[in-house]
Amino acid sequence: MATAIKDIAGETARMHAVLAAQKASFTAAMPESLAVRTDRIDRAIAMLVDHAEDFAKAVSEDFGHRSREQTLMTDIMPSVSALKHAKKHMANWSKGEKRKPTFPLGLLGAKAEVVYQPKGVVGIVAPWNFPVGMVFVPMAGVLAAGNRAMIKPSEFTENVSALMARLVPNYFDESEMAVFTGDSEVGVAFSKLAFDHMIFTGATSVGRHIMRAAADNLVPVTLELGGKSPTFIGRSANKDLVGQRVALGKMMNAGQICLAPDYLLVAEDQEGEVIDRVTKGAAALYPTLLANDDYTSVVNTRNYDRLQSYLADAREKGAEVIEINPGAEDFASSNGHKMPLHIVRNPTDDMKVMQEEIFGPILPVKTYKHIDDAIDYVNANDRPLGLYYFGQDKSEEDRVLTRTISGGVTVNDVLFHNAMEDLPFGGVGPSGMGNYHGVDGFRTFSHARAVYRQPKLDVAGLAGFKPPYGKATAKTLAKELKK
């Protein structure tokens, strides 16, 4: 115990020292040139490309199993793409925006603009489900804006965290980017640092603690949380397409995705058909599971047990649980944490599967008589990170999208709005606050500084803004104070 306390104390001291060094280095280097920013982005890309296989191996070790291809597709490729996108566009993003001075100041020679400046040092607290991507996708905006970065990866992916801590110093000076590993106590200490901005990706419950910790230093926070992303299946939807795409979105990474379709909303007369199509879609993707390299394991015992408790709770409270096990495999005798897709019929609001973000291969199916019933159900709960609509009825699609609020939307598929680098990614309320990706990430990690240049004329005197107040003052007030 004494050693652990000493280690935490030592890591906390190092965090404070690195933060001070990064802030000092940032201030001394102002303004950060585009050439310097480009060089940092190039080094980040080089690190990811040079060590893609190492990261894939580390992720698989942490999960118990995750395929090389999935990590390359869902962690490394999106990170490299985001960094390349930022590199290509940041010169344009960095240009000041001219604004119009209040009439008639523009006619008298006044000028106004918004200048985007880097904030300084950004703290990145990353989750375990995409332990590389959730560091380096937002890093694109952080570096493009001209900031330094301090990273706290998840303690649940120890191999990835250790690899990142070993590799980053080979590509970046500690005054530019630094990694801090350790358990939740280290994470708590990290979240209390006086960053110039902090981004946290993870559970809503932890996000609340992050926000409280940041409040003491008035650190602006971007929270990328999660919640229960609903999937509307309209009567006009192509059910084969629904089955294929919902199964892919729910079973990718074994459902351990903040944007995974959390539950389906299906017309009651089409429930059986939709479940049948999802079952067929799952079987087509994963004919077997236990020895299938393409199928990911649940990350650890804690999360496996949590998911099993959700199923037990649903059964106990009257739900029908359908296990999708195409190869009729014996999961009970398996030593690992792989888990087949389970569809939960007749879920009720008192069940854990309808109260908690599932974050695993469990798919509740709720039914509705009219689409408005489904809309009302979604609106009665927290605003989700993602919302999905399947259907060919444009008026119904418009009704769903205009009468609900969510972080983002994908129509006739799931997840894909997150893959669009030119679309902002973020939640609403309990599902998050703030956005990143593309120009939105650049602006999140920048300070929009207002700059006004006054002409040589005595504008304040001409407008009657300065004493002694008289006719000019009265004229201005009479002009402006009209209905």
Tab-separated table of C-alpha atoms in Angstrom:
chain	number	residue	atom	x	y	z
A	1	MET	CA	0.000	0.000	0.000
A	2	ALA	CA	2.814	2.416	0.850
A	3	THR	CA	4.397	1.757	-2.540
A	4	ALA	CA	1.103	2.438	-4.315
A	5	ILE	CA	0.635	5.698	-2.411
A	6	LYS	CA	4.198	6.697	-3.256
A	7	ASP	CA	3.612	5.882	-6.940
A	8	ILE	CA	0.421	7.943	-7.048
A	9	ALA	CA	2.134	10.815	-5.292
A	10	GLY	CA	5.055	10.598	-7.698
A	11	GLU	CA	2.832	10.469	-10.768
A	12	THR	CA	0.768	13.396	-9.464
A	13	ALA	CA	3.935	15.435	-8.923
A	14	ARG	CA	5.075	14.564	-12.439
A	15	MET	CA	1.703	15.635	-13.866
A	16	HIS	CA	1.966	19.047	-12.206
A	17	ALA	CA	5.560	19.454	-13.400
A	18	VAL	CA	4.727	18.507	-16.987
A	19	LEU	CA	1.688	20.791	-17.027
A	20	ALA	CA	3.821	23.707	-15.836
A	21	ALA	CA	6.502	22.892	-18.424
A	22	GLN	CA	3.970	22.599	-21.253
A	23	LYS	CA	2.330	25.904	-20.311
A	24	ALA	CA	5.692	27.642	-20.143
A	25	SER	CA	6.790	26.156	-23.463
A	26	PHE	CA	3.491	27.108	-25.075
A	27	THR	CA	3.736	30.720	-23.886
A	28	ALA	CA	7.357	31.042	-24.996
A	29	ALA	CA	6.562	29.691	-28.457
A	30	MET	CA	3.513	31.876	-29.173
A	31	PRO	CA	2.328	32.131	-31.865
A	32	GLU	CA	2.441	28.467	-32.886
A	33	SER	CA	3.185	28.451	-36.607
A	34	LEU	CA	1.363	26.235	-39.064
A	35	ALA	CA	4.703	24.599	-39.854
A	36	VAL	CA	5.117	23.502	-36.242
A	37	ARG	CA	1.543	22.223	-36.113
A	38	THR	CA	2.050	20.314	-39.363
A	39	ASP	CA	5.212	18.720	-38.016
A	40	ARG	CA	3.419	17.530	-34.888
A	41	ILE	CA	0.570	16.053	-36.909
A	42	ASP	CA	3.079	14.297	-39.172
A	43	ARG	CA	4.810	12.799	-36.135
A	44	ALA	CA	1.487	11.597	-34.705
A	45	ILE	CA	0.632	9.944	-38.028
A	46	ALA	CA	4.094	8.369	-38.200
A	47	MET	CA	3.753	6.911	-34.703
A	48	LEU	CA	0.383	5.341	-35.501
A	49	VAL	CA	1.453	3.959	-38.875
A	50	ASP	CA	4.855	2.734	-37.659
A	51	HIS	CA	3.296	0.897	-34.728
A	52	ALA	CA	-0.155	-0.047	-36.014
A	53	GLU	CA	0.547	-3.747	-35.561
A	54	ASP	CA	1.887	-3.181	-32.047
A	55	PHE	CA	-1.266	-1.314	-31.088
A	56	ALA	CA	-3.460	-4.030	-32.599
A	57	LYS	CA	-1.645	-6.702	-30.601
A	58	ALA	CA	-1.884	-4.677	-27.377
A	59	VAL	CA	-5.621	-4.068	-27.846
A	60	SER	CA	-6.249	-7.775	-28.390
A	61	GLU	CA	-4.285	-8.639	-25.252
A	62	ASP	CA	-6.323	-6.165	-23.230
A	63	PHE	CA	-9.674	-7.411	-24.549
A	64	GLY	CA	-8.905	-11.090	-24.343
A	65	HIS	CA	-9.405	-11.018	-28.097
A	66	ARG	CA	-10.012	-8.382	-30.716
A	67	SER	CA	-9.072	-8.850	-34.336
A	68	ARG	CA	-6.137	-7.026	-35.858
A	69	GLU	CA	-8.389	-5.832	-38.674
A	70	GLN	CA	-10.939	-4.287	-36.345
A	71	THR	CA	-8.356	-2.303	-34.413
A	72	LEU	CA	-6.803	-1.095	-37.660
A	73	MET	CA	-10.263	-0.103	-38.962
A	74	THR	CA	-11.777	1.384	-35.810
A	75	ASP	CA	-8.762	2.873	-33.987
A	76	ILE	CA	-5.789	3.401	-36.266
A	77	MET	CA	-7.474	4.290	-39.579
A	78	PRO	CA	-9.922	6.876	-38.125
A	79	SER	CA	-7.065	8.494	-36.197
A	80	VAL	CA	-4.827	8.755	-39.247
A	81	SER	CA	-7.740	10.009	-41.361
A	82	ALA	CA	-8.626	12.688	-38.803
A	83	LEU	CA	-5.013	13.837	-38.546
A	84	LYS	CA	-4.623	13.985	-42.343
A	85	HIS	CA	-7.914	15.874	-42.679
A	86	ALA	CA	-6.783	18.440	-40.108
A	87	LYS	CA	-3.404	18.819	-41.767
A	88	LYS	CA	-5.063	19.470	-45.135
A	89	HIS	CA	-7.548	22.047	-43.897
A	90	MET	CA	-6.013	23.757	-40.848
A	91	ALA	CA	-4.494	26.648	-42.816
A	92	ASN	CA	-7.976	27.616	-43.940
A	93	TRP	CA	-9.493	26.986	-40.489
A	94	SER	CA	-6.824	29.206	-38.921
A	95	LYS	CA	-7.706	32.281	-40.958
A	96	GLY	CA	-9.419	35.068	-39.090
A	97	GLU	CA	-13.060	35.744	-39.907
A	98	LYS	CA	-14.034	39.284	-40.808
A	99	ARG	CA	-17.160	40.533	-39.030
A	100	LYS	CA	-19.243	43.644	-39.663
A	101	PRO	CA	-18.884	46.478	-37.148
A	102	THR	CA	-22.118	47.930	-35.797
A	103	PHE	CA	-23.580	50.543	-38.184
A	104	PRO	CA	-22.293	53.173	-38.905
A	105	LEU	CA	-18.840	52.347	-37.501
A	106	GLY	CA	-17.915	50.326	-40.586
A	107	LEU	CA	-18.539	53.385	-42.742
A	108	LEU	CA	-16.221	55.395	-40.496
A	109	GLY	CA	-13.293	52.999	-40.863
A	110	ALA	CA	-13.784	50.587	-37.944
A	111	LYS	CA	-12.850	46.918	-38.483
A	112	ALA	CA	-13.831	43.744	-36.648
A	113	GLU	CA	-12.667	40.129	-36.883
A	114	VAL	CA	-12.471	36.853	-35.002
A	115	VAL	CA	-8.999	35.360	-34.598
A	116	TYR	CA	-8.585	31.699	-33.605
A	117	GLN	CA	-5.850	31.142	-31.035
A	118	PRO	CA	-4.743	27.879	-29.403
A	119	LYS	CA	-5.891	27.524	-25.808
A	120	GLY	CA	-2.660	26.061	-24.444
A	121	VAL	CA	-2.587	22.628	-22.810
A	122	VAL	CA	-5.407	20.144	-23.426
A	123	GLY	CA	-5.997	17.177	-21.128
A	124	ILE	CA	-7.364	14.053	-22.844
A	125	VAL	CA	-9.052	11.380	-20.710
A	126	ALA	CA	-9.703	8.359	-22.918
A	127	PRO	CA	-11.909	5.241	-22.546
A	128	TRP	CA	-11.041	1.567	-22.985
A	129	ASN	CA	-13.394	0.629	-25.836
A	130	PHE	CA	-11.364	2.381	-28.559
A	131	PRO	CA	-8.224	3.126	-26.565
A	132	VAL	CA	-6.164	4.503	-29.459
A	133	GLY	CA	-8.839	6.211	-31.532
A	134	MET	CA	-10.356	8.086	-28.619
A	135	VAL	CA	-6.965	9.686	-27.996
A	136	PHE	CA	-5.837	10.482	-31.516
A	137	VAL	CA	-9.090	11.392	-33.268
A	138	PRO	CA	-9.613	14.393	-30.953
A	139	MET	CA	-5.837	14.918	-31.019
A	140	ALA	CA	-6.240	16.034	-34.639
A	141	GLY	CA	-8.136	19.120	-33.509
A	142	VAL	CA	-5.861	19.639	-30.517
A	143	LEU	CA	-2.690	19.736	-32.628
A	144	ALA	CA	-4.223	21.591	-35.572
A	145	ALA	CA	-5.304	24.363	-33.221
A	146	GLY	CA	-1.717	24.654	-31.925
A	147	ASN	CA	-2.074	23.137	-28.461
A	148	ARG	CA	0.042	20.841	-26.296
A	149	ALA	CA	-1.492	17.631	-24.930
A	150	MET	CA	-1.459	15.523	-21.784
A	151	ILE	CA	-3.065	12.077	-22.055
A	152	LYS	CA	-4.619	9.778	-19.438
A	153	PRO	CA	-5.519	6.488	-21.164
A	154	SER	CA	-7.806	3.956	-19.519
A	155	GLU	CA	-6.521	1.717	-16.742
A	156	PHE	CA	-8.675	-1.107	-18.175
A	157	THR	CA	-6.474	-1.362	-21.287
A	158	GLU	CA	-3.125	-1.599	-19.549
A	159	ASN	CA	-1.142	-2.934	-22.501
A	160	VAL	CA	-2.285	-0.133	-24.798
A	161	SER	CA	-1.622	2.472	-22.112
A	162	ALA	CA	1.882	1.133	-21.479
A	163	LEU	CA	2.638	1.022	-25.206
A	164	MET	CA	1.403	4.582	-25.679
A	165	ALA	CA	3.486	5.772	-22.728
A	166	ARG	CA	6.553	4.087	-24.240
A	167	LEU	CA	6.045	5.323	-27.819
A	168	VAL	CA	4.973	8.943	-27.377
A	169	PRO	CA	8.370	10.082	-25.981
A	170	ASN	CA	10.018	8.648	-29.113
A	171	TYR	CA	8.022	11.059	-31.287
A	172	PHE	CA	7.283	14.028	-29.018
A	173	ASP	CA	9.100	16.076	-26.447
A	174	GLU	CA	7.366	15.991	-23.070
A	175	SER	CA	6.663	19.705	-23.460
A	176	GLU	CA	4.494	18.842	-26.494
A	177	MET	CA	2.730	15.603	-25.543
A	178	ALA	CA	2.898	13.362	-22.492
A	179	VAL	CA	1.150	10.194	-21.291
A	180	PHE	CA	0.239	9.304	-17.703
A	181	THR	CA	-0.772	5.792	-16.746
A	182	GLY	CA	-2.301	4.419	-13.581
A	183	ASP	CA	-5.543	3.526	-11.881
A	184	SER	CA	-8.592	5.607	-11.077
A	185	GLU	CA	-6.730	7.570	-8.382
A	186	VAL	CA	-4.278	8.796	-10.996
A	187	GLY	CA	-7.270	9.618	-13.193
A	188	VAL	CA	-8.864	11.664	-10.408
A	189	ALA	CA	-5.642	13.613	-9.868
A	190	PHE	CA	-5.339	14.152	-13.626
A	191	SER	CA	-8.890	15.521	-13.886
A	192	LYS	CA	-8.141	18.099	-11.182
A	193	LEU	CA	-5.279	19.704	-13.117
A	194	ALA	CA	-5.607	23.291	-14.312
A	195	PHE	CA	-5.680	22.547	-18.032
A	196	ASP	CA	-6.716	25.136	-20.586
A	197	HIS	CA	-9.271	22.615	-21.876
A	198	MET	CA	-10.148	19.011	-21.100
A	199	ILE	CA	-11.908	16.357	-23.152
A	200	PHE	CA	-13.329	13.250	-21.523
A	201	THR	CA	-14.816	10.259	-23.330
A	202	GLY	CA	-16.591	7.682	-21.219
A	203	ALA	CA	-19.561	6.918	-19.019
A	204	THR	CA	-22.066	9.609	-18.057
A	205	SER	CA	-21.589	8.821	-14.355
A	206	VAL	CA	-17.841	9.446	-14.595
A	207	GLY	CA	-18.444	12.522	-16.737
A	208	ARG	CA	-20.234	14.137	-13.805
A	209	HIS	CA	-17.143	13.641	-11.620
A	210	ILE	CA	-14.903	15.018	-14.361
A	211	MET	CA	-17.018	18.147	-14.634
A	212	ARG	CA	-16.981	18.702	-10.867
A	213	ALA	CA	-13.209	18.310	-10.760
A	214	ALA	CA	-12.736	20.719	-13.669
A	215	ALA	CA	-15.008	23.293	-12.023
A	216	ASP	CA	-12.483	24.073	-9.284
A	217	ASN	CA	-10.075	25.462	-11.886
A	218	LEU	CA	-12.804	26.663	-14.272
A	219	VAL	CA	-11.429	24.376	-16.958
A	220	PRO	CA	-13.675	24.255	-20.038
A	221	VAL	CA	-14.735	20.666	-20.672
A	222	THR	CA	-15.840	18.670	-23.683
A	223	LEU	CA	-17.722	15.563	-22.555
A	224	GLU	CA	-18.283	12.706	-24.992
A	225	LEU	CA	-20.549	10.367	-23.075
A	226	GLY	CA	-23.098	7.823	-24.246
A	227	GLY	CA	-26.524	6.696	-23.196
A	228	LYS	CA	-29.228	4.713	-24.879
A	229	SER	CA	-29.186	5.422	-28.608
A	230	PRO	CA	-32.612	4.448	-30.017
A	231	THR	CA	-33.160	2.874	-33.431
A	232	PHE	CA	-36.510	3.603	-35.067
A	233	ILE	CA	-37.626	0.916	-37.519
A	234	GLY	CA	-40.370	2.450	-39.631
A	235	ARG	CA	-42.995	0.255	-41.262
A	236	SER	CA	-41.584	1.245	-44.662
A	237	ALA	CA	-38.050	0.060	-43.806
A	238	ASN	CA	-36.285	-2.579	-45.862
A	239	LYS	CA	-36.151	-5.300	-43.200
A	240	ASP	CA	-33.272	-7.228	-44.797
A	241	LEU	CA	-31.195	-4.063	-44.759
A	242	VAL	CA	-32.257	-3.399	-41.147
A	243	GLY	CA	-31.140	-6.870	-40.110
A	244	GLN	CA	-27.725	-6.591	-41.750
A	245	ARG	CA	-26.921	-3.096	-40.565
A	246	VAL	CA	-28.288	-3.329	-37.028
A	247	ALA	CA	-26.450	-6.621	-36.502
A	248	LEU	CA	-23.199	-5.074	-37.737
A	249	GLY	CA	-23.575	-1.991	-35.529
A	250	LYS	CA	-24.581	-3.972	-32.451
A	251	MET	CA	-21.963	-6.717	-32.760
A	252	MET	CA	-18.975	-4.628	-33.849
A	253	ASN	CA	-16.589	-4.571	-30.893
A	254	ALA	CA	-19.166	-6.848	-29.192
A	255	GLY	CA	-21.452	-3.832	-28.819
A	256	GLN	CA	-18.872	-1.954	-26.738
A	257	ILE	CA	-19.423	1.305	-28.611
A	258	CYS	CA	-20.928	4.491	-27.187
A	259	LEU	CA	-22.942	4.901	-30.415
A	260	ALA	CA	-24.092	1.284	-30.719
A	261	PRO	CA	-27.834	0.936	-31.382
A	262	ASP	CA	-28.945	0.437	-27.789
A	263	TYR	CA	-32.528	-0.674	-28.432
A	264	LEU	CA	-34.988	-1.003	-31.310
A	265	LEU	CA	-38.391	0.641	-31.666
A	266	VAL	CA	-40.443	-1.573	-33.981
A	267	ALA	CA	-44.062	-1.545	-35.157
A	268	GLU	CA	-45.803	-4.252	-33.122
A	269	ASP	CA	-47.091	-6.050	-36.233
A	270	GLN	CA	-43.535	-6.265	-37.615
A	271	GLU	CA	-41.643	-7.313	-34.479
A	272	GLY	CA	-41.219	-10.965	-35.468
A	273	GLU	CA	-40.015	-10.063	-38.952
A	274	VAL	CA	-37.426	-7.589	-37.665
A	275	ILE	CA	-36.086	-10.020	-35.055
A	276	ASP	CA	-35.834	-12.708	-37.732
A	277	ARG	CA	-33.866	-10.394	-40.027
A	278	VAL	CA	-31.498	-9.276	-37.247
A	279	THR	CA	-30.940	-12.944	-36.364
A	280	LYS	CA	-30.095	-13.729	-40.001
A	281	GLY	CA	-27.874	-10.658	-40.240
A	282	ALA	CA	-25.907	-11.730	-37.157
A	283	ALA	CA	-25.494	-15.281	-38.473
A	284	ALA	CA	-24.243	-14.004	-41.843
A	285	LEU	CA	-21.608	-11.835	-40.169
A	286	TYR	CA	-20.548	-14.372	-37.555
A	287	PRO	CA	-21.485	-17.998	-38.408
A	288	THR	CA	-19.491	-18.953	-35.310
A	289	LEU	CA	-18.222	-16.867	-32.428
A	290	LEU	CA	-15.876	-18.627	-30.013
A	291	ALA	CA	-13.073	-19.393	-32.475
A	292	ASN	CA	-13.961	-16.563	-34.853
A	293	ASP	CA	-11.090	-14.074	-35.069
A	294	ASP	CA	-13.473	-11.405	-36.348
A	295	TYR	CA	-15.621	-11.374	-33.186
A	296	THR	CA	-14.457	-9.350	-30.193
A	297	SER	CA	-14.498	-10.450	-26.581
A	298	VAL	CA	-16.170	-8.507	-23.791
A	299	VAL	CA	-13.269	-6.562	-22.313
A	300	ASN	CA	-13.087	-8.067	-18.808
A	301	THR	CA	-14.844	-10.097	-16.116
A	302	ARG	CA	-16.396	-7.025	-14.555
A	303	ASN	CA	-18.200	-6.042	-17.748
A	304	TYR	CA	-19.064	-9.631	-18.652
A	305	ASP	CA	-20.709	-10.114	-15.254
A	306	ARG	CA	-22.518	-6.783	-15.607
A	307	LEU	CA	-24.023	-7.870	-18.930
A	308	GLN	CA	-25.018	-11.266	-17.575
A	309	SER	CA	-26.740	-9.541	-14.652
A	310	TYR	CA	-28.769	-7.466	-17.123
A	311	LEU	CA	-29.993	-10.653	-18.806
A	312	ALA	CA	-30.824	-12.314	-15.504
A	313	ASP	CA	-32.738	-9.216	-14.398
A	314	ALA	CA	-34.693	-9.124	-17.677
A	315	ARG	CA	-35.655	-12.796	-17.428
A	316	GLU	CA	-36.662	-12.413	-13.788
A	317	LYS	CA	-38.955	-9.509	-14.662
A	318	GLY	CA	-40.716	-11.320	-17.491
A	319	ALA	CA	-38.789	-10.592	-20.680
A	320	GLU	CA	-38.138	-13.211	-23.337
A	321	VAL	CA	-34.394	-13.479	-24.000
A	322	ILE	CA	-33.357	-14.936	-27.363
A	323	GLU	CA	-29.727	-16.034	-27.694
A	324	ILE	CA	-28.372	-15.720	-31.245
A	325	ASN	CA	-25.893	-18.588	-31.387
A	326	PRO	CA	-25.618	-19.604	-35.077
A	327	GLY	CA	-22.972	-22.286	-34.473
A	328	ALA	CA	-24.761	-23.782	-31.435
A	329	GLU	CA	-21.551	-23.301	-29.460
A	330	ASP	CA	-21.041	-24.066	-25.772
A	331	PHE	CA	-20.360	-20.686	-24.208
A	332	ALA	CA	-20.826	-22.020	-20.676
A	333	SER	CA	-17.660	-24.117	-21.020
A	334	SER	CA	-15.640	-21.297	-22.522
A	335	ASN	CA	-12.870	-19.756	-20.439
A	336	GLY	CA	-13.076	-16.400	-22.168
A	337	HIS	CA	-15.504	-13.511	-22.188
A	338	LYS	CA	-16.967	-13.847	-25.659
A	339	MET	CA	-20.712	-13.415	-25.555
A	340	PRO	CA	-23.308	-13.984	-28.291
A	341	LEU	CA	-25.944	-11.438	-29.228
A	342	HIS	CA	-29.027	-11.608	-27.021
A	343	ILE	CA	-32.335	-10.095	-28.148
A	344	VAL	CA	-34.670	-9.055	-25.321
A	345	ARG	CA	-38.385	-9.036	-26.174
A	346	ASN	CA	-41.029	-7.281	-24.085
A	347	PRO	CA	-38.578	-5.160	-22.082
A	348	THR	CA	-40.098	-2.924	-19.397
A	349	ASP	CA	-38.752	0.291	-17.967
A	350	ASP	CA	-37.963	-1.312	-14.605
A	351	MET	CA	-35.402	-3.622	-16.265
A	352	LYS	CA	-31.708	-2.733	-16.200
A	353	VAL	CA	-31.503	-3.166	-19.986
A	354	MET	CA	-33.831	-0.171	-20.329
A	355	GLN	CA	-32.261	1.899	-17.556
A	356	GLU	CA	-28.534	1.612	-18.248
A	357	GLU	CA	-26.407	2.053	-21.336
A	358	ILE	CA	-25.910	-1.576	-22.371
A	359	PHE	CA	-22.417	-1.397	-23.910
A	360	GLY	CA	-22.467	-5.021	-24.998
A	361	PRO	CA	-24.205	-7.545	-27.280
A	362	ILE	CA	-27.702	-7.203	-25.828
A	363	LEU	CA	-30.507	-5.736	-27.947
A	364	PRO	CA	-33.904	-4.911	-26.395
A	365	VAL	CA	-36.816	-4.638	-28.829
A	366	LYS	CA	-39.702	-2.337	-27.882
A	367	THR	CA	-42.867	-2.163	-29.944
A	368	TYR	CA	-45.154	0.703	-30.887
A	369	LYS	CA	-48.601	1.064	-32.450
A	370	HIS	CA	-47.892	4.490	-33.951
A	371	ILE	CA	-44.573	6.194	-34.633
A	372	ASP	CA	-45.619	9.031	-32.310
A	373	ASP	CA	-45.649	6.558	-29.429
A	374	ALA	CA	-42.017	5.732	-30.146
A	375	ILE	CA	-41.125	9.426	-30.428
A	376	ASP	CA	-42.818	10.155	-27.107
A	377	TYR	CA	-40.896	7.327	-25.451
A	378	VAL	CA	-37.540	8.671	-26.639
A	379	ASN	CA	-38.463	12.217	-25.594
A	380	ALA	CA	-39.432	11.024	-22.114
A	381	ASN	CA	-35.836	9.876	-21.521
A	382	ASP	CA	-32.385	11.455	-21.630
A	383	ARG	CA	-31.308	12.857	-24.971
A	384	PRO	CA	-29.128	10.209	-26.636
A	385	LEU	CA	-25.724	10.461	-28.265
A	386	GLY	CA	-26.984	8.865	-31.471
A	387	LEU	CA	-30.397	8.304	-33.038
A	388	TYR	CA	-31.148	6.032	-35.986
A	389	TYR	CA	-34.082	5.849	-38.371
A	390	PHE	CA	-34.747	3.145	-40.945
A	391	GLY	CA	-37.503	3.720	-43.486
A	392	GLN	CA	-38.478	5.031	-46.902
A	393	ASP	CA	-41.304	7.284	-45.663
A	394	LYS	CA	-39.861	10.808	-45.927
A	395	SER	CA	-42.656	12.433	-43.931
A	396	GLU	CA	-42.175	9.910	-41.124
A	397	GLU	CA	-38.404	10.406	-41.231
A	398	ASP	CA	-38.916	14.170	-40.950
A	399	ARG	CA	-41.312	13.632	-38.039
A	400	VAL	CA	-38.802	11.519	-36.144
A	401	LEU	CA	-35.889	13.879	-36.796
A	402	THR	CA	-37.725	17.135	-36.094
A	403	ARG	CA	-39.525	15.946	-32.950
A	404	THR	CA	-36.478	14.415	-31.243
A	405	ILE	CA	-33.105	15.758	-30.145
A	406	SER	CA	-29.883	13.755	-30.159
A	407	GLY	CA	-26.178	14.294	-30.568
A	408	GLY	CA	-26.232	13.012	-34.144
A	409	VAL	CA	-28.339	10.994	-36.576
A	410	THR	CA	-27.758	8.299	-39.171
A	411	VAL	CA	-30.637	7.450	-41.532
A	412	ASN	CA	-30.945	3.905	-42.897
A	413	ASP	CA	-27.831	2.766	-41.059
A	414	VAL	CA	-26.153	3.108	-37.668
A	415	LEU	CA	-22.886	4.652	-36.430
A	416	PHE	CA	-21.852	6.231	-39.728
A	417	HIS	CA	-22.440	9.893	-38.880
A	418	ASN	CA	-19.470	9.477	-36.536
A	419	ALA	CA	-17.268	8.470	-39.470
A	420	MET	CA	-17.873	11.783	-41.277
A	421	GLU	CA	-14.921	14.016	-40.444
A	422	ASP	CA	-16.761	17.136	-41.644
A	423	LEU	CA	-19.703	16.549	-39.271
A	424	PRO	CA	-19.516	17.596	-35.609
A	425	PHE	CA	-19.514	14.711	-33.150
A	426	GLY	CA	-20.938	15.198	-29.681
A	427	GLY	CA	-23.860	14.654	-27.365
A	428	VAL	CA	-26.574	16.632	-25.609
A	429	GLY	CA	-26.858	16.900	-21.833
A	430	PRO	CA	-26.364	13.439	-20.271
A	431	SER	CA	-24.927	12.152	-23.561
A	432	GLY	CA	-22.291	14.876	-23.646
A	433	MET	CA	-21.491	18.489	-24.392
A	434	GLY	CA	-19.282	20.096	-26.989
A	435	ASN	CA	-18.169	18.752	-30.354
A	436	TYR	CA	-15.079	17.683	-32.198
A	437	HIS	CA	-14.106	16.290	-35.645
A	438	GLY	CA	-12.915	18.500	-38.475
A	439	VAL	CA	-13.380	22.226	-38.195
A	440	ASP	CA	-15.594	21.742	-35.142
A	441	GLY	CA	-12.707	20.086	-33.311
A	442	PHE	CA	-10.366	22.860	-34.357
A	443	ARG	CA	-12.769	25.442	-32.944
A	444	THR	CA	-13.434	23.464	-29.769
A	445	PHE	CA	-9.722	23.519	-28.954
A	446	SER	CA	-9.264	27.135	-30.054
A	447	HIS	CA	-10.128	30.419	-28.390
A	448	ALA	CA	-12.262	32.599	-30.650
A	449	ARG	CA	-10.748	36.002	-29.895
A	450	ALA	CA	-12.668	39.129	-30.830
A	451	VAL	CA	-10.520	41.918	-32.305
A	452	TYR	CA	-11.942	45.402	-32.953
A	453	ARG	CA	-9.962	48.247	-34.518
A	454	GLN	CA	-11.242	51.744	-33.894
A	455	PRO	CA	-10.869	54.444	-36.595
A	456	LYS	CA	-9.126	57.764	-35.948
A	457	LEU	CA	-12.431	59.615	-35.718
A	458	ASP	CA	-13.845	60.388	-32.274
A	459	VAL	CA	-16.570	57.760	-32.581
A	460	ALA	CA	-17.556	57.938	-28.898
A	461	GLY	CA	-17.980	61.709	-29.148
A	462	LEU	CA	-19.907	61.632	-32.416
A	463	ALA	CA	-22.286	58.988	-31.023
A	464	GLY	CA	-22.760	60.806	-27.705
A	465	PHE	CA	-21.221	57.945	-25.722
A	466	LYS	CA	-19.116	60.185	-23.486
A	467	PRO	CA	-20.021	63.015	-21.138
A	468	PRO	CA	-21.150	65.664	-21.083
A	469	TYR	CA	-24.253	63.983	-22.529
A	470	GLY	CA	-26.233	66.194	-24.880
A	471	LYS	CA	-27.922	66.337	-28.271
A	472	ALA	CA	-25.755	63.571	-29.818
A	473	THR	CA	-26.601	61.289	-26.883
A	474	ALA	CA	-30.313	62.000	-27.185
A	475	LYS	CA	-30.212	61.385	-30.928
A	476	THR	CA	-28.483	58.006	-30.520
A	477	LEU	CA	-30.872	56.893	-27.764
A	478	ALA	CA	-33.914	57.983	-29.766
A	479	LYS	CA	-32.681	56.065	-32.801
A	480	GLU	CA	-31.813	52.842	-30.995
A	481	LEU	CA	-34.619	52.660	-28.445
A	482	LYS	CA	-37.417	52.001	-30.879
A	483	LYS	CA	-39.741	48.996	-31.036
